[in-house]
PDB file of N, CA and C in Angstrom:
ATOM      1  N   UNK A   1     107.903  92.902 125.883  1.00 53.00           N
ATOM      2  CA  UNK A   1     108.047  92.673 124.454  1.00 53.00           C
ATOM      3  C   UNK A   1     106.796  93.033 123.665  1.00 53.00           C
ATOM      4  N   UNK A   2     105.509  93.112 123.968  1.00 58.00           N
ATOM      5  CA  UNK A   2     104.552  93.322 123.388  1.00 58.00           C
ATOM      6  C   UNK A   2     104.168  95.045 123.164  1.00 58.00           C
ATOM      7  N   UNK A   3     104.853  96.158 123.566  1.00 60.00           N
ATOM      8  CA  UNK A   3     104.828  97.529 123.976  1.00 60.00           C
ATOM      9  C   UNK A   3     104.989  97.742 122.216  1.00 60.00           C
ATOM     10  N   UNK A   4     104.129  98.443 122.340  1.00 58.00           N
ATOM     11  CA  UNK A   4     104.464  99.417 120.776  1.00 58.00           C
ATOM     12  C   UNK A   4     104.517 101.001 120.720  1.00 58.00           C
ATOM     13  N   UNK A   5     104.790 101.544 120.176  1.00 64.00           N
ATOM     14  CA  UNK A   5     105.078 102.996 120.214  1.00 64.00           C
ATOM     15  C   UNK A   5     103.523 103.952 119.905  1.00 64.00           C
ATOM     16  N   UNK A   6     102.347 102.411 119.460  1.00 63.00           N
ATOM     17  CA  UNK A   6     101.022 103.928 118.865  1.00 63.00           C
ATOM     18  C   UNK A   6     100.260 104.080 120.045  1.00 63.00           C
ATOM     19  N   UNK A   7      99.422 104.991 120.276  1.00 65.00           N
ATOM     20  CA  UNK A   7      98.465 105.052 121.167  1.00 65.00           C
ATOM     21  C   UNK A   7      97.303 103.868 121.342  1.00 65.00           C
ATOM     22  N   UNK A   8      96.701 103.416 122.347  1.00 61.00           N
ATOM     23  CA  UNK A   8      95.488 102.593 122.458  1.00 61.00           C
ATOM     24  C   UNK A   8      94.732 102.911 121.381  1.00 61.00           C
ATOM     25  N   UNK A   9      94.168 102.229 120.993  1.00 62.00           N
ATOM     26  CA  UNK A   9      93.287 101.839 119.930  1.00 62.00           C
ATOM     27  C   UNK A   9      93.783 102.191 118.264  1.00 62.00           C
ATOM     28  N   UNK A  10      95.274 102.498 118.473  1.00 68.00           N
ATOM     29  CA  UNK A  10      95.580 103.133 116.878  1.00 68.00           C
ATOM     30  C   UNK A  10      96.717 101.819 116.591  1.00 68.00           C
ATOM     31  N   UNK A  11      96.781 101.250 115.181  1.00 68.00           N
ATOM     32  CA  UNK A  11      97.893 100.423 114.961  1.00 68.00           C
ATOM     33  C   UNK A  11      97.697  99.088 115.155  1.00 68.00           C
ATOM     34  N   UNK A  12      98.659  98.317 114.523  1.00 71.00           N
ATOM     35  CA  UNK A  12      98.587  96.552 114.388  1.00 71.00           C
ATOM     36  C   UNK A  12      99.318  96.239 115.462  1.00 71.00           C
ATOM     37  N   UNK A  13      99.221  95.541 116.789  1.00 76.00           N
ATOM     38  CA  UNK A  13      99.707  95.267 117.571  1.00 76.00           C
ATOM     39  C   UNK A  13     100.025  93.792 117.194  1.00 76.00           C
ATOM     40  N   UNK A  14      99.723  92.634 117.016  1.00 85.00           N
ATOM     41  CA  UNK A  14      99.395  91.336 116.624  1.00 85.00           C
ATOM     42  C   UNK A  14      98.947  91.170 115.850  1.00 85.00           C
ATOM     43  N   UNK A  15      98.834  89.820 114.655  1.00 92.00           N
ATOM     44  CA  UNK A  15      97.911  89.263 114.571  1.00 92.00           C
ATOM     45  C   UNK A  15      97.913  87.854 114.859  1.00 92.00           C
ATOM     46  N   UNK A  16      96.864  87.447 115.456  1.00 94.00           N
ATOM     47  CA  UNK A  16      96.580  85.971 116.048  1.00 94.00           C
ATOM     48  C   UNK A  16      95.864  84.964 115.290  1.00 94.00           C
ATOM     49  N   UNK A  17      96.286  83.916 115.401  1.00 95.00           N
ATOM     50  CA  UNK A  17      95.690  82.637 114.542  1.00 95.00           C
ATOM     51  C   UNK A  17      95.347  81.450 115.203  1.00 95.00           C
ATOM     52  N   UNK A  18      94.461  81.048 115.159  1.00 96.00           N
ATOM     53  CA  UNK A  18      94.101  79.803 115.640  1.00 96.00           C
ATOM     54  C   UNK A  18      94.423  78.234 114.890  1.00 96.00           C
ATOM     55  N   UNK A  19      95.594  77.422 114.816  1.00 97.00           N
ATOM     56  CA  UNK A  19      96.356  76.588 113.928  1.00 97.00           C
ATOM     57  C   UNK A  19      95.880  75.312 114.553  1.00 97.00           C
ATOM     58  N   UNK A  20      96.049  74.549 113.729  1.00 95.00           N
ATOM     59  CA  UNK A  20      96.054  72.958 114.260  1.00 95.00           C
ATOM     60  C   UNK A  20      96.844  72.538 115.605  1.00 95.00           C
ATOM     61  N   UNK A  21      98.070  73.445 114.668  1.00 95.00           N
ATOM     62  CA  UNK A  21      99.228  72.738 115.784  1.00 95.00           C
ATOM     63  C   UNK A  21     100.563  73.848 115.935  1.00 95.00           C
ATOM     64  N   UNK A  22     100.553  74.080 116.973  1.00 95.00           N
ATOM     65  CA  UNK A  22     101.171  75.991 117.127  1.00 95.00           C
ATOM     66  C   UNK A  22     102.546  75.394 117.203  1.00 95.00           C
ATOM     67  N   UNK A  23     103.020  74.285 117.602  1.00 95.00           N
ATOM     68  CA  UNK A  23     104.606  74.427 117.541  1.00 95.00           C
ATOM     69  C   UNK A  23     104.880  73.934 116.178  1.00 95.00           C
ATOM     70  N   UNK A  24     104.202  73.258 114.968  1.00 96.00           N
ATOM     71  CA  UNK A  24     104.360  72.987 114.221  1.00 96.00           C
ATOM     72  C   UNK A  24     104.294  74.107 113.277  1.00 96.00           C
ATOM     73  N   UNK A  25     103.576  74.582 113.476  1.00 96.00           N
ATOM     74  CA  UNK A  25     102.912  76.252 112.672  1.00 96.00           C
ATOM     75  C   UNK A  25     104.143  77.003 112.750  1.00 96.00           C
ATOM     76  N   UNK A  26     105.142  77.219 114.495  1.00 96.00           N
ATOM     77  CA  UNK A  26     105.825  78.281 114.531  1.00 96.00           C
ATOM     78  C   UNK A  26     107.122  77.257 113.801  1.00 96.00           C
ATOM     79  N   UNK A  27     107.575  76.147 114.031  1.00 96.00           N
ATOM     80  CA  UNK A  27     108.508  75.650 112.856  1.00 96.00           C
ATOM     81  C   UNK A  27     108.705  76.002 111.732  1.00 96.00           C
ATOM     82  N   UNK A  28     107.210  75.931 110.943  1.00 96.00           N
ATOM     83  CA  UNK A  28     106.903  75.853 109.848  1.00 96.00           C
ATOM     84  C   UNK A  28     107.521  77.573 109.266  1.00 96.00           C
ATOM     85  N   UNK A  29     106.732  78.328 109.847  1.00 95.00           N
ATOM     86  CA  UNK A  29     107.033  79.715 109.691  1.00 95.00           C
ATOM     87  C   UNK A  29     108.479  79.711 109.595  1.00 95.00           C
ATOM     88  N   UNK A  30     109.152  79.405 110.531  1.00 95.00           N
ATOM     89  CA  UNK A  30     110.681  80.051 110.954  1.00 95.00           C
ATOM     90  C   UNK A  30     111.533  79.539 109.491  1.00 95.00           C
ATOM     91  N   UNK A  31     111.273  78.123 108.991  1.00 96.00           N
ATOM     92  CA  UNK A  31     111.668  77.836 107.701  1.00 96.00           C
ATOM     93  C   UNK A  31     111.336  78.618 106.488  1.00 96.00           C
ATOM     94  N   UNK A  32     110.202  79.365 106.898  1.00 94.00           N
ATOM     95  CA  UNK A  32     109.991  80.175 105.936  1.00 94.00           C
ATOM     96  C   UNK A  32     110.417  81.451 105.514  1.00 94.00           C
ATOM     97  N   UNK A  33     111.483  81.949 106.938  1.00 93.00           N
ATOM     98  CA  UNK A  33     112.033  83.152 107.389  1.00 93.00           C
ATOM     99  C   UNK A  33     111.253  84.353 108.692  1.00 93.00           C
ATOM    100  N   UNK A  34     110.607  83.904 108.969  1.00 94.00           N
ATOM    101  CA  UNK A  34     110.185  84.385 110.358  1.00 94.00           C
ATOM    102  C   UNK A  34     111.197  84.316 111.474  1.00 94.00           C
ATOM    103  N   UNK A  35     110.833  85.105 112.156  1.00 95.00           N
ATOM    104  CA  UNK A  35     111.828  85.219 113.249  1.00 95.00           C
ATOM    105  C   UNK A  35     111.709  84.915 114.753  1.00 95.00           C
ATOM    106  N   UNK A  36     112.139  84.171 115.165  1.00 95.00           N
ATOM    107  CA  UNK A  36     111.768  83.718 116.351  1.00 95.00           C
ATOM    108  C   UNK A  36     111.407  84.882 117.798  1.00 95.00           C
ATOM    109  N   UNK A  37     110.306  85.111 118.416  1.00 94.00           N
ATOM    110  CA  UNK A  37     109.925  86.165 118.959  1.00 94.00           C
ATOM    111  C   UNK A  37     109.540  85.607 120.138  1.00 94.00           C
ATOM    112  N   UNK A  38     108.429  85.101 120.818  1.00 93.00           N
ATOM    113  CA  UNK A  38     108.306  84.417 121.932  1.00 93.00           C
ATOM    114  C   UNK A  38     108.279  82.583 121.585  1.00 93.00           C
ATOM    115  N   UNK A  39     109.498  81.925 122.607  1.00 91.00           N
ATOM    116  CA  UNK A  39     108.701  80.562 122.591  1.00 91.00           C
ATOM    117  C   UNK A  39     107.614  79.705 122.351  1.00 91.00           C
ATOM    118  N   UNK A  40     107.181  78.440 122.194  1.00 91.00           N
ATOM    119  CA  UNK A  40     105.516  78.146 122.315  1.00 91.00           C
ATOM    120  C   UNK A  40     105.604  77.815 123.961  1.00 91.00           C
ATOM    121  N   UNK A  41     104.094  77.890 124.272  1.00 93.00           N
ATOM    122  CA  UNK A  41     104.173  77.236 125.694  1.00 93.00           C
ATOM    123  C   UNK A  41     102.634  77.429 125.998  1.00 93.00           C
ATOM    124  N   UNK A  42     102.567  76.624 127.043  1.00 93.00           N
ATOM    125  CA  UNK A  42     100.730  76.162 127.447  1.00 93.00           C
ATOM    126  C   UNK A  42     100.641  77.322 127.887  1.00 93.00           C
ATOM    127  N   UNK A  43      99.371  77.656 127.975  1.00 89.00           N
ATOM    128  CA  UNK A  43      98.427  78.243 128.923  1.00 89.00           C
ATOM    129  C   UNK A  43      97.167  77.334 129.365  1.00 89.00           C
ATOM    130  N   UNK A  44      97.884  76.755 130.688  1.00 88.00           N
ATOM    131  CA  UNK A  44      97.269  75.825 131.281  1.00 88.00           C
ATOM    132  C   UNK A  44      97.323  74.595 130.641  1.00 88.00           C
ATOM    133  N   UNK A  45      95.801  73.978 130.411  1.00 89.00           N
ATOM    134  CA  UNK A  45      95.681  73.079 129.489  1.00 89.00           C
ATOM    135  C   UNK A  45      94.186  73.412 128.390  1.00 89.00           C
ATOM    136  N   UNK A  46      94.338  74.540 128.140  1.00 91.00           N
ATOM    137  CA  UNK A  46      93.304  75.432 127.059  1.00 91.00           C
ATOM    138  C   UNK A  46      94.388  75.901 125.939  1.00 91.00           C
ATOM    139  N   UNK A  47      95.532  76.058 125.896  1.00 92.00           N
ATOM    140  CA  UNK A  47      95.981  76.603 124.916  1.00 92.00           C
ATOM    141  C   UNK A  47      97.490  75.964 124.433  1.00 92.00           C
ATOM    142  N   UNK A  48      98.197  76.009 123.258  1.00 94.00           N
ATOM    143  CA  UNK A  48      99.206  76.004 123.253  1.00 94.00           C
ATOM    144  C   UNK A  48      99.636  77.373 122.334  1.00 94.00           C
ATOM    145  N   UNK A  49     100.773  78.584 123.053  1.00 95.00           N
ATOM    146  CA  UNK A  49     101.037  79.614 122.236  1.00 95.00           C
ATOM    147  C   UNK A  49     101.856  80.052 121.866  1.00 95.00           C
ATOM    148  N   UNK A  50     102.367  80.544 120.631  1.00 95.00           N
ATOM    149  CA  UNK A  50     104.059  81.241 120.452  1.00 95.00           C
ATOM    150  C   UNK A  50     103.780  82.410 119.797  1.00 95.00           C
ATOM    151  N   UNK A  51     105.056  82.792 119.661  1.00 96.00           N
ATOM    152  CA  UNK A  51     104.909  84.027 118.880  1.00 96.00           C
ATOM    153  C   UNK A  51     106.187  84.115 117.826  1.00 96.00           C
ATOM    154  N   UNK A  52     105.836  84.625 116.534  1.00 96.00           N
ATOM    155  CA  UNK A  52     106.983  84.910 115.568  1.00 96.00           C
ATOM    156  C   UNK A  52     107.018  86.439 114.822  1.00 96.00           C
ATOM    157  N   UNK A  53     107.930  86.853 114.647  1.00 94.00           N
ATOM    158  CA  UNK A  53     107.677  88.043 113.490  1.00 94.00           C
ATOM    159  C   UNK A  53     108.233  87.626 112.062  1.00 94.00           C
ATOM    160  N   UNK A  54     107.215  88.187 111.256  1.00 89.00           N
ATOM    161  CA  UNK A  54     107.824  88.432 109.692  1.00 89.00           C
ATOM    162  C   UNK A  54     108.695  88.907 109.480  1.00 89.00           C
ATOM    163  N   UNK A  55     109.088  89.429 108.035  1.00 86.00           N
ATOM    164  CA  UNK A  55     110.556  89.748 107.586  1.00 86.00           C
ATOM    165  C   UNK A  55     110.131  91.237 108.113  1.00 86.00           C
ATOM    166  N   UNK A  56     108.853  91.924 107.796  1.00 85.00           N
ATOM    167  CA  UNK A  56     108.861  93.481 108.192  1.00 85.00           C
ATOM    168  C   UNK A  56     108.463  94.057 109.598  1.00 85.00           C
ATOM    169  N   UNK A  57     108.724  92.400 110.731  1.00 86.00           N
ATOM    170  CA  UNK A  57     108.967  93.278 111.980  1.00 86.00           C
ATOM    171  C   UNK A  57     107.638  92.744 112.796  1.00 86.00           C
ATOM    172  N   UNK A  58     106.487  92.506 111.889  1.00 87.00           N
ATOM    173  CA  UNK A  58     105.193  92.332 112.580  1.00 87.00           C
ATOM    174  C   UNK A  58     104.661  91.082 113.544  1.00 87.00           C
ATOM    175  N   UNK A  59     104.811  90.957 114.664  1.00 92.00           N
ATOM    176  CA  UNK A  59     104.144  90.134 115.389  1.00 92.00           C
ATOM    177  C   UNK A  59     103.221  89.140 114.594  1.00 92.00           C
ATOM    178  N   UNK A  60     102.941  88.046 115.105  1.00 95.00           N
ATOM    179  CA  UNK A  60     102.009  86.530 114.520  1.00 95.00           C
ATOM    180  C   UNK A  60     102.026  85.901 115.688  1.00 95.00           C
ATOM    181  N   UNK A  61     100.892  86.002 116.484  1.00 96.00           N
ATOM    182  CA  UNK A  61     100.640  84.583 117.251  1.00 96.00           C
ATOM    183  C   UNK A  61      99.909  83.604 117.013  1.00 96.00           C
ATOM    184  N   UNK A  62     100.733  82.543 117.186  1.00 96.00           N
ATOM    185  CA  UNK A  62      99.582  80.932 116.599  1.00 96.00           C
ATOM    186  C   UNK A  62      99.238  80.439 117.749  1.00 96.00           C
ATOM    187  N   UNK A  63      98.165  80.002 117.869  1.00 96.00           N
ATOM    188  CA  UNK A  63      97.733  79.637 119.200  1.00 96.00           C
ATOM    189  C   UNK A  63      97.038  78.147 118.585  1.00 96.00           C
ATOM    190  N   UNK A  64      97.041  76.524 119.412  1.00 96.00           N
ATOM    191  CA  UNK A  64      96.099  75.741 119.267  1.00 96.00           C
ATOM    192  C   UNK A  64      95.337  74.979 120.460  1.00 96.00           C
ATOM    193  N   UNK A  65      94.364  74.933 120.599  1.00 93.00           N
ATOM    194  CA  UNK A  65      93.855  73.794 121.245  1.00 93.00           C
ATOM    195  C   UNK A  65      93.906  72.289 121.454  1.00 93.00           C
ATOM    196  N   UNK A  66      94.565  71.722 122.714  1.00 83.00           N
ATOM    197  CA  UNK A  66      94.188  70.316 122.616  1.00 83.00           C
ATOM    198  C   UNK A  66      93.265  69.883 121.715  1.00 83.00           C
ATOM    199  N   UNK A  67      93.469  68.664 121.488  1.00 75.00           N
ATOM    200  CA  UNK A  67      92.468  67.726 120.930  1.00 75.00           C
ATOM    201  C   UNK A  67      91.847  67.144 121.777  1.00 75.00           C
ATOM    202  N   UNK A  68      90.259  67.214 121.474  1.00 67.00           N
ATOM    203  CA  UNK A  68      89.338  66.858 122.348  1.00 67.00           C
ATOM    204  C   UNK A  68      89.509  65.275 122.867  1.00 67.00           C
ATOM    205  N   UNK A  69      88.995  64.935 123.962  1.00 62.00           N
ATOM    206  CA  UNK A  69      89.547  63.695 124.375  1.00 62.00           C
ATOM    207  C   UNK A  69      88.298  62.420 123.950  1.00 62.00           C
ATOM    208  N   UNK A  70      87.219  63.752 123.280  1.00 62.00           N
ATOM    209  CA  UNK A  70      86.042  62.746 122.848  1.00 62.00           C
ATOM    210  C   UNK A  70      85.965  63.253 121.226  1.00 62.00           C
ATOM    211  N   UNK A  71      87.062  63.388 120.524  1.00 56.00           N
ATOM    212  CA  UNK A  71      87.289  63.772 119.131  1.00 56.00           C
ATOM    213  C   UNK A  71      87.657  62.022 118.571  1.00 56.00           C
ATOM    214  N   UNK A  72      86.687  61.993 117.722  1.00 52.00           N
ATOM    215  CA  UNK A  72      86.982  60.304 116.741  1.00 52.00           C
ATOM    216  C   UNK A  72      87.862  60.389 115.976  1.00 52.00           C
TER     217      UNK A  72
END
């Protein structure tokens, strides 16, 4: 799913965001008309990630971090 038609180094492949809260983020989006593209899901326990596209097709990944376990 990530294959695009330009050569290495030419073209918008993604763009990525670093959010509070990535399943809330990709909710949020989809109400907004985004389109559902990859699930969210861990990577490990460093990440939580999904993926959506806009109305013109373009990839968005939101990605967040746990909350620190020594965050006040």
């Amino acid at each position: 799913p990530y294959a695009t038609p330009s050569p290495p180094g030419e073209g918008l492949d993604h763009l990525g965001l670093e959010v509070a809260d990535a399943d809330e983020t990709v909710a949020r989006l989809l109400t907004l008309g985004a389109t559902p593209a990859i699930p969210a899901w861990s990577e490990g326990t460093r990440y939580r990630i999904g993926f959506v596209q806009d109305p013109d097709g373009n990839w968005i990944e939101v990605q967040s971090r746990p909350a620190s376990p020594n965050a006040a």
